[in-house]
Amino acid sequence: MTRVRTDLFVSLDGYTSTTDNTPSNPMGVDWGRLTKAHTGTRTFRERVFGDTSGAGTTGVDDTYVASFFEGAGAEIMGAGMFGLHAFPDDPDWKGWWGDRPPFGTPVYVLTHTAPRPPITMEGGTTFHFRTGPIEDVLAEATEAAGGLDVRVGGGVGTARDFLRAGLVDQLHLTVAPIVLGRGTRLWDDLSGLDRTHTVTTEVAESGTIHVTFTR
Amino acid sequence: MTRVRTDLFVSLDGYTSTTDNTPSNPMGVDWGRLTKAHTGTRTFRERVFGDTSGAGTTGVDDTYVASFFEGAGAEIMGAGMFGLHAFPDDPDWKGWWGDRPPFGTPVYVLTHTAPRPPITMEGGTTFHFRTGPIEDVLAEATEAAGGLDVRVGGGVGTARDFLRAGLVDQLHLTVAPIVLGRGTRLWDDLSGLDRTHTVTTEVAESGTIHVTFTR
């Protein structure tokens, strides 16, 4: 059965994503600290950077990263995550991930601007652009996933839209043991999530806390 | 050497203490959920309730509770935690803890109202009331602790005053795996704490996350 799942990064003080983004540094300077344990894993290095040297951490963090990449049959993301806000006027923009994005599935990009034709990339990724309600896009992605999971990839605003609408079956938080003091707040309007979902917690060798809400 | 340490409860979404307090329920209805893993331990039941039956959880949570009760030579708390806000007009008020409070040390109560004479309780606890700056009260408490630790017991406002002033050597957070959605926010103005202190994380059998900042 298809599950809808999302993975987010958050600091101890509840900041996810960052607010100091610029076109030349689209993720902001805090982003590296927030995602350090995740991007330092062997699986991430292999899947995203194509680094097959075996470098990178193994252990609990790597297990979660491997799970992240497994079992997804479709992806949904916001326009900002794809880069439409940073490059609104470039009809040839194909996302941040190079010619061979790490998704390997249909990717549905939510946008309010003029529809674009789909973009077929190497490795099984096709970007589709959709302007409809999230429920409709989710129905299409679920159909495309063919029984595998639908991943709501981000950004935070998109993930929060799905969470608030009660559409997410599994929320996995990678909690970095840092106090950012600035950024986008994760938790507003999510009270009660621990009543509809079961919460599990685990600490990795890096000190990173993994919190998973499942229903 | 005397260390200044404080222990706080916090939800996943950063709420510590609660804001739904009333005179008849001074800790609020959320407080029980926030402190459940702590108050359910064998050590807490024995030290606070005098329950010597051996009931209560053991394991990681209990180890932290035992550490909480060990090594403190003096305590500092705010007027609200002692109960001066709930019972401002009762000169005979002696706190929430009965005739034999679990501190067993001098306790310095910070207050802005008229000074009260000290109250000597059973079991080594004496309540002293102080109106001076927190640095002065800390100096007096450090002297009284005789080389043992000074514990800043709470409430959250008092603990945050000491944290913001850079006076806390060890902050231990008991993070309940719940999303409260309301209460007093812990994290505001504490960014950078992970740069002055080392952060360690551990998960208990209860799913509770223990986060410790030490310098």
Tab-separated table of N, CA, C and O in Angstrom, chain B residues 49-125:
chain	number	residue	atom	x	y	z
B	49	PHE	N	8.064	11.232	46.561
B	49	PHE	CA	6.845	10.716	47.182
B	49	PHE	C	7.135	9.847	48.404
B	49	PHE	O	6.201	9.414	49.096
B	50	GLY	N	8.417	9.538	48.649
B	50	GLY	CA	8.747	8.657	49.766
B	50	GLY	C	8.289	7.221	49.538
B	50	GLY	O	8.119	6.452	50.487
B	51	ASP	N	8.129	6.865	48.257
B	51	ASP	CA	7.667	5.516	47.899
B	51	ASP	C	8.875	4.577	47.867
B	51	ASP	O	9.680	4.605	46.943
B	52	THR	N	9.001	3.739	48.892
B	52	THR	CA	10.150	2.837	48.971
B	52	THR	C	9.789	1.416	48.529
B	52	THR	O	10.504	0.457	48.822
B	53	SER	N	8.678	1.290	47.792
B	53	SER	CA	8.225	-0.041	47.373
B	53	SER	C	9.051	-0.601	46.219
B	53	SER	O	8.934	-1.782	45.885
B	54	GLY	N	9.863	0.269	45.596
B	54	GLY	CA	10.622	-0.181	44.425
B	54	GLY	C	9.849	-0.013	43.133
B	54	GLY	O	10.347	-0.376	42.063
B	55	ALA	N	8.631	0.518	43.217
B	55	ALA	CA	7.850	0.748	41.997
B	55	ALA	C	8.479	1.875	41.190
B	55	ALA	O	9.187	2.720	41.727
B	56	GLY	N	8.189	1.897	39.899
B	56	GLY	CA	8.705	2.939	39.024
B	56	GLY	C	9.713	2.383	38.040
B	56	GLY	O	10.257	1.297	38.232
B	57	THR	N	9.955	3.142	36.972
B	57	THR	CA	10.849	2.669	35.917
B	57	THR	C	12.311	2.800	36.332
B	57	THR	O	12.681	3.665	37.127
B	58	THR	N	13.131	1.924	35.779
B	58	THR	CA	14.580	2.068	35.905
B	58	THR	C	15.118	2.286	34.491
B	58	THR	O	14.352	2.429	33.549
B	59	GLY	N	16.404	2.329	34.329
B	59	GLY	CA	16.936	2.541	32.983
B	59	GLY	C	17.452	3.956	32.813
B	59	GLY	O	17.801	4.631	33.782
B	60	VAL	N	17.470	4.397	31.553
B	60	VAL	CA	18.119	5.671	31.226
B	60	VAL	C	17.443	6.854	31.920
B	60	VAL	O	18.113	7.707	32.520
B	61	ASP	N	16.105	6.918	31.879
B	61	ASP	CA	15.415	8.035	32.545
B	61	ASP	C	15.778	8.089	34.030
B	61	ASP	O	16.034	9.160	34.584
B	62	ASP	N	15.784	6.925	34.655
B	62	ASP	CA	16.070	6.875	36.093
B	62	ASP	C	17.500	7.322	36.395
B	62	ASP	O	17.745	7.971	37.414
B	63	THR	N	18.421	7.000	35.509
B	63	THR	CA	19.809	7.431	35.705
B	63	THR	C	19.907	8.956	35.720
B	63	THR	O	20.615	9.538	36.550
B	64	TYR	N	19.173	9.597	34.809
B	64	TYR	CA	19.183	11.067	34.785
B	64	TYR	C	18.525	11.653	36.031
B	64	TYR	O	18.993	12.652	36.576
B	65	VAL	N	17.448	11.033	36.486
B	65	VAL	CA	16.781	11.541	37.688
B	65	VAL	C	17.709	11.399	38.895
B	65	VAL	O	17.815	12.306	39.725
B	66	ALA	N	18.409	10.269	38.968
B	66	ALA	CA	19.347	10.071	40.079
B	66	ALA	C	20.451	11.131	40.043
B	66	ALA	O	20.815	11.703	41.080
B	67	SER	N	20.965	11.417	38.836
B	67	SER	CA	21.998	12.454	38.708
B	67	SER	C	21.468	13.812	39.142
B	67	SER	O	22.182	14.609	39.761
B	68	PHE	N	20.204	14.045	38.805
B	68	PHE	CA	19.561	15.309	39.194
B	68	PHE	C	19.621	15.502	40.705
B	68	PHE	O	19.885	16.601	41.202
B	69	PHE	N	19.376	14.423	41.451
B	69	PHE	CA	19.318	14.545	42.902
B	69	PHE	C	20.690	14.487	43.571
B	69	PHE	O	20.809	14.766	44.755
B	70	GLU	N	21.718	14.127	42.794
B	70	GLU	CA	23.043	13.968	43.393
B	70	GLU	C	23.907	15.201	43.217
B	70	GLU	O	23.860	15.864	42.191
B	71	GLY	N	24.724	15.481	44.223
B	71	GLY	CA	25.814	16.433	44.049
B	71	GLY	C	25.450	17.888	44.162
B	71	GLY	O	26.302	18.748	43.941
B	72	ALA	N	24.191	18.205	44.494
B	72	ALA	CA	23.802	19.611	44.616
B	72	ALA	C	23.955	20.058	46.070
B	72	ALA	O	23.496	19.384	46.993
B	73	GLY	N	24.594	21.206	46.255
B	73	GLY	CA	24.794	21.750	47.593
B	73	GLY	C	23.936	22.961	47.876
B	73	GLY	O	23.862	23.441	49.012
B	74	ALA	N	23.283	23.469	46.848
B	74	ALA	CA	22.376	24.611	47.018
B	74	ALA	C	21.459	24.673	45.806
B	74	ALA	O	21.791	24.169	44.732
B	75	GLU	N	20.299	25.297	45.999
B	75	GLU	CA	19.286	25.398	44.949
B	75	GLU	C	18.856	26.860	44.824
B	75	GLU	O	18.783	27.578	45.817
B	76	ILE	N	18.588	27.275	43.578
B	76	ILE	CA	18.013	28.609	43.341
B	76	ILE	C	16.723	28.416	42.563
B	76	ILE	O	16.674	27.626	41.618
B	77	MET	N	15.668	29.100	42.970
B	77	MET	CA	14.417	28.995	42.206
B	77	MET	C	13.696	30.338	42.177
B	77	MET	O	13.952	31.222	43.007
B	78	GLY	N	12.813	30.481	41.203
B	78	GLY	CA	12.026	31.694	41.096
B	78	GLY	C	10.857	31.699	42.069
B	78	GLY	O	10.482	30.656	42.633
B	79	ALA	N	10.268	32.879	42.251
B	79	ALA	CA	9.145	33.026	43.170
B	79	ALA	C	7.955	32.170	42.749
B	79	ALA	O	7.258	31.584	43.580
B	80	GLY	N	7.736	32.067	41.431
B	80	GLY	CA	6.606	31.284	40.939
B	80	GLY	C	6.745	29.815	41.253
B	80	GLY	O	5.774	29.147	41.617
B	81	MET	N	7.942	29.282	41.128
B	81	MET	CA	8.152	27.867	41.411
B	81	MET	C	7.922	27.584	42.899
B	81	MET	O	7.384	26.547	43.258
B	82	PHE	N	8.325	28.515	43.755
B	82	PHE	CA	8.088	28.324	45.184
B	82	PHE	C	6.608	28.464	45.521
B	82	PHE	O	6.120	27.896	46.498
B	83	GLY	N	5.870	29.259	44.715
B	83	GLY	CA	4.444	29.422	44.960
B	83	GLY	C	4.044	30.809	45.433
B	83	GLY	O	2.894	31.036	45.808
B	84	LEU	N	4.974	31.762	45.391
B	84	LEU	CA	4.648	33.110	45.880
B	84	LEU	C	3.633	33.828	44.997
B	84	LEU	O	2.923	34.710	45.465
B	85	HIS	N	3.570	33.438	43.714
B	85	HIS	CA	2.580	34.072	42.835
B	85	HIS	C	1.182	33.505	43.083
B	85	HIS	O	0.193	34.220	43.018
B	86	ALA	N	1.122	32.226	43.382
B	86	ALA	CA	-0.175	31.585	43.622
B	86	ALA	C	-0.733	31.946	44.999
B	86	ALA	O	-1.946	32.050	45.175
B	87	PHE	N	0.162	32.143	45.949
B	87	PHE	CA	-0.266	32.429	47.328
B	87	PHE	C	0.475	33.663	47.860
B	87	PHE	O	1.215	33.577	48.830
B	88	PRO	N	0.262	34.824	47.238
B	88	PRO	CA	1.066	35.997	47.600
B	88	PRO	C	0.782	36.526	49.002
B	88	PRO	O	1.628	37.189	49.595
B	89	ASP	N	-0.401	36.244	49.540
B	89	ASP	CA	-0.799	36.872	50.801
B	89	ASP	C	-0.713	35.935	52.008
B	89	ASP	O	-1.170	36.272	53.091
B	90	ASP	N	-0.144	34.757	51.794
B	90	ASP	CA	-0.075	33.782	52.891
B	90	ASP	C	1.348	33.751	53.457
B	90	ASP	O	2.252	33.170	52.864
B	91	PRO	N	1.555	34.413	54.614
B	91	PRO	CA	2.919	34.475	55.160
B	91	PRO	C	3.411	33.108	55.650
B	91	PRO	O	4.611	32.930	55.881
B	92	ASP	N	2.490	32.148	55.786
B	92	ASP	CA	2.879	30.822	56.273
B	92	ASP	C	3.109	29.819	55.152
B	92	ASP	O	3.367	28.640	55.397
B	93	TRP	N	2.970	30.265	53.891
B	93	TRP	CA	3.191	29.353	52.758
B	93	TRP	C	4.636	28.829	52.780
B	93	TRP	O	5.579	29.591	52.941
B	94	LYS	N	4.770	27.512	52.648
B	94	LYS	CA	6.104	26.895	52.729
B	94	LYS	C	6.451	26.081	51.485
B	94	LYS	O	7.262	25.153	51.538
B	95	GLY	N	5.830	26.414	50.344
B	95	GLY	CA	6.140	25.681	49.108
B	95	GLY	C	5.224	24.485	48.930
B	95	GLY	O	4.384	24.184	49.779
B	96	TRP	N	5.407	23.816	47.766
B	96	TRP	CA	4.516	22.732	47.349
B	96	TRP	C	4.916	21.367	47.902
B	96	TRP	O	4.240	20.380	47.614
B	97	TRP	N	6.010	21.285	48.638
B	97	TRP	CA	6.684	19.987	48.805
B	97	TRP	C	6.466	19.337	50.165
B	97	TRP	O	7.138	18.373	50.502
B	98	GLY	N	5.520	19.878	50.968
B	98	GLY	CA	5.265	19.270	52.268
B	98	GLY	C	6.320	19.638	53.297
B	98	GLY	O	7.142	20.535	53.073
B	99	ASP	N	6.296	18.941	54.446
B	99	ASP	CA	7.187	19.286	55.551
B	99	ASP	C	8.642	18.926	55.288
B	99	ASP	O	9.545	19.469	55.920
B	100	ARG	N	8.836	17.968	54.370
B	100	ARG	CA	10.190	17.482	54.111
B	100	ARG	C	10.489	17.587	52.615
B	100	ARG	O	10.428	16.595	51.871
B	101	PRO	N	10.861	18.772	52.134
B	101	PRO	CA	11.110	18.961	50.695
B	101	PRO	C	12.293	18.112	50.229
B	101	PRO	O	13.178	17.782	51.020
B	102	PRO	N	12.299	17.747	48.956
B	102	PRO	CA	13.316	16.815	48.460
B	102	PRO	C	14.683	17.454	48.192
B	102	PRO	O	15.567	16.780	47.680
B	103	PHE	N	14.870	18.721	48.549
B	103	PHE	CA	16.127	19.395	48.218
B	103	PHE	C	17.246	19.001	49.187
B	103	PHE	O	18.324	18.589	48.785
B	104	GLY	N	16.978	19.161	50.491
B	104	GLY	CA	17.991	18.801	51.492
B	104	GLY	C	19.181	19.743	51.518
B	104	GLY	O	20.263	19.384	51.989
B	105	THR	N	18.976	20.956	50.986
B	105	THR	CA	20.054	21.958	50.916
B	105	THR	C	19.432	23.334	51.157
B	105	THR	O	18.208	23.479	51.166
B	106	PRO	N	20.270	24.362	51.296
B	106	PRO	CA	19.719	25.715	51.247
B	106	PRO	C	19.064	25.951	49.882
B	106	PRO	O	19.600	25.530	48.863
B	107	VAL	N	17.909	26.611	49.889
B	107	VAL	CA	17.198	26.949	48.655
B	107	VAL	C	16.998	28.465	48.636
B	107	VAL	O	16.407	29.024	49.565
B	108	TYR	N	17.495	29.120	47.601
B	108	TYR	CA	17.380	30.572	47.478
B	108	TYR	C	16.230	30.899	46.544
B	108	TYR	O	16.273	30.556	45.355
B	109	VAL	N	15.205	31.548	47.080
B	109	VAL	CA	14.024	31.893	46.305
B	109	VAL	C	14.131	33.358	45.877
B	109	VAL	O	14.245	34.250	46.727
B	110	LEU	N	14.132	33.587	44.562
B	110	LEU	CA	14.244	34.950	44.028
B	110	LEU	C	12.877	35.617	44.079
B	110	LEU	O	11.887	35.073	43.589
B	111	THR	N	12.799	36.776	44.663
B	111	THR	CA	11.518	37.469	44.766
B	111	THR	C	11.737	38.967	44.666
B	111	THR	O	12.786	39.488	45.029
B	112	HIS	N	10.723	39.660	44.152
B	112	HIS	CA	10.790	41.119	44.117
B	112	HIS	C	9.932	41.735	45.215
B	112	HIS	O	9.864	42.944	45.339
B	113	THR	N	9.246	40.894	45.969
B	113	THR	CA	8.364	41.424	47.010
B	113	THR	C	9.113	41.514	48.341
B	113	THR	O	10.298	41.199	48.414
B	114	ALA	N	8.410	41.984	49.368
B	114	ALA	CA	9.037	42.215	50.673
B	114	ALA	C	9.762	40.958	51.149
B	114	ALA	O	9.244	39.852	51.026
B	115	PRO	N	10.955	41.126	51.702
B	115	PRO	CA	11.703	39.962	52.175
B	115	PRO	C	10.958	39.198	53.264
B	115	PRO	O	10.213	39.787	54.036
B	116	ARG	N	11.122	37.902	53.266
B	116	ARG	CA	10.545	37.056	54.310
B	116	ARG	C	11.691	36.451	55.100
B	116	ARG	O	12.785	36.274	54.588
B	117	PRO	N	11.428	36.089	56.352
B	117	PRO	CA	12.466	35.386	57.116
B	117	PRO	C	12.675	33.992	56.526
B	117	PRO	O	11.779	33.437	55.888
B	118	PRO	N	13.850	33.413	56.715
B	118	PRO	CA	14.079	32.057	56.208
B	118	PRO	C	13.153	31.046	56.873
B	118	PRO	O	12.681	31.263	57.985
B	119	ILE	N	12.882	29.952	56.153
B	119	ILE	CA	12.025	28.886	56.673
B	119	ILE	C	12.850	27.604	56.712
B	119	ILE	O	13.313	27.136	55.671
B	120	THR	N	13.019	27.065	57.890
B	120	THR	CA	13.769	25.819	58.026
B	120	THR	C	12.798	24.640	58.026
B	120	THR	O	11.859	24.595	58.819
B	121	MET	N	13.024	23.707	57.106
B	121	MET	CA	12.154	22.548	56.956
B	121	MET	C	12.877	21.300	57.459
B	121	MET	O	14.072	21.334	57.770
B	122	GLU	N	12.162	20.188	57.481
B	122	GLU	CA	12.804	18.913	57.824
B	122	GLU	C	13.720	18.455	56.691
B	122	GLU	O	13.495	18.790	55.523
B	123	GLY	N	14.733	17.695	57.054
B	123	GLY	CA	15.559	17.039	56.028
B	123	GLY	C	16.640	17.916	55.436
B	123	GLY	O	17.202	17.575	54.384
B	124	GLY	N	16.944	19.057	56.072
B	124	GLY	CA	18.082	19.850	55.606
B	124	GLY	C	17.754	20.981	54.663
B	124	GLY	O	18.645	21.713	54.236
B	125	THR	N	16.476	21.138	54.309
B	125	THR	CA	16.095	22.235	53.413
B	125	THR	C	15.802	23.506	54.220
B	125	THR	O	15.041	23.457	55.188
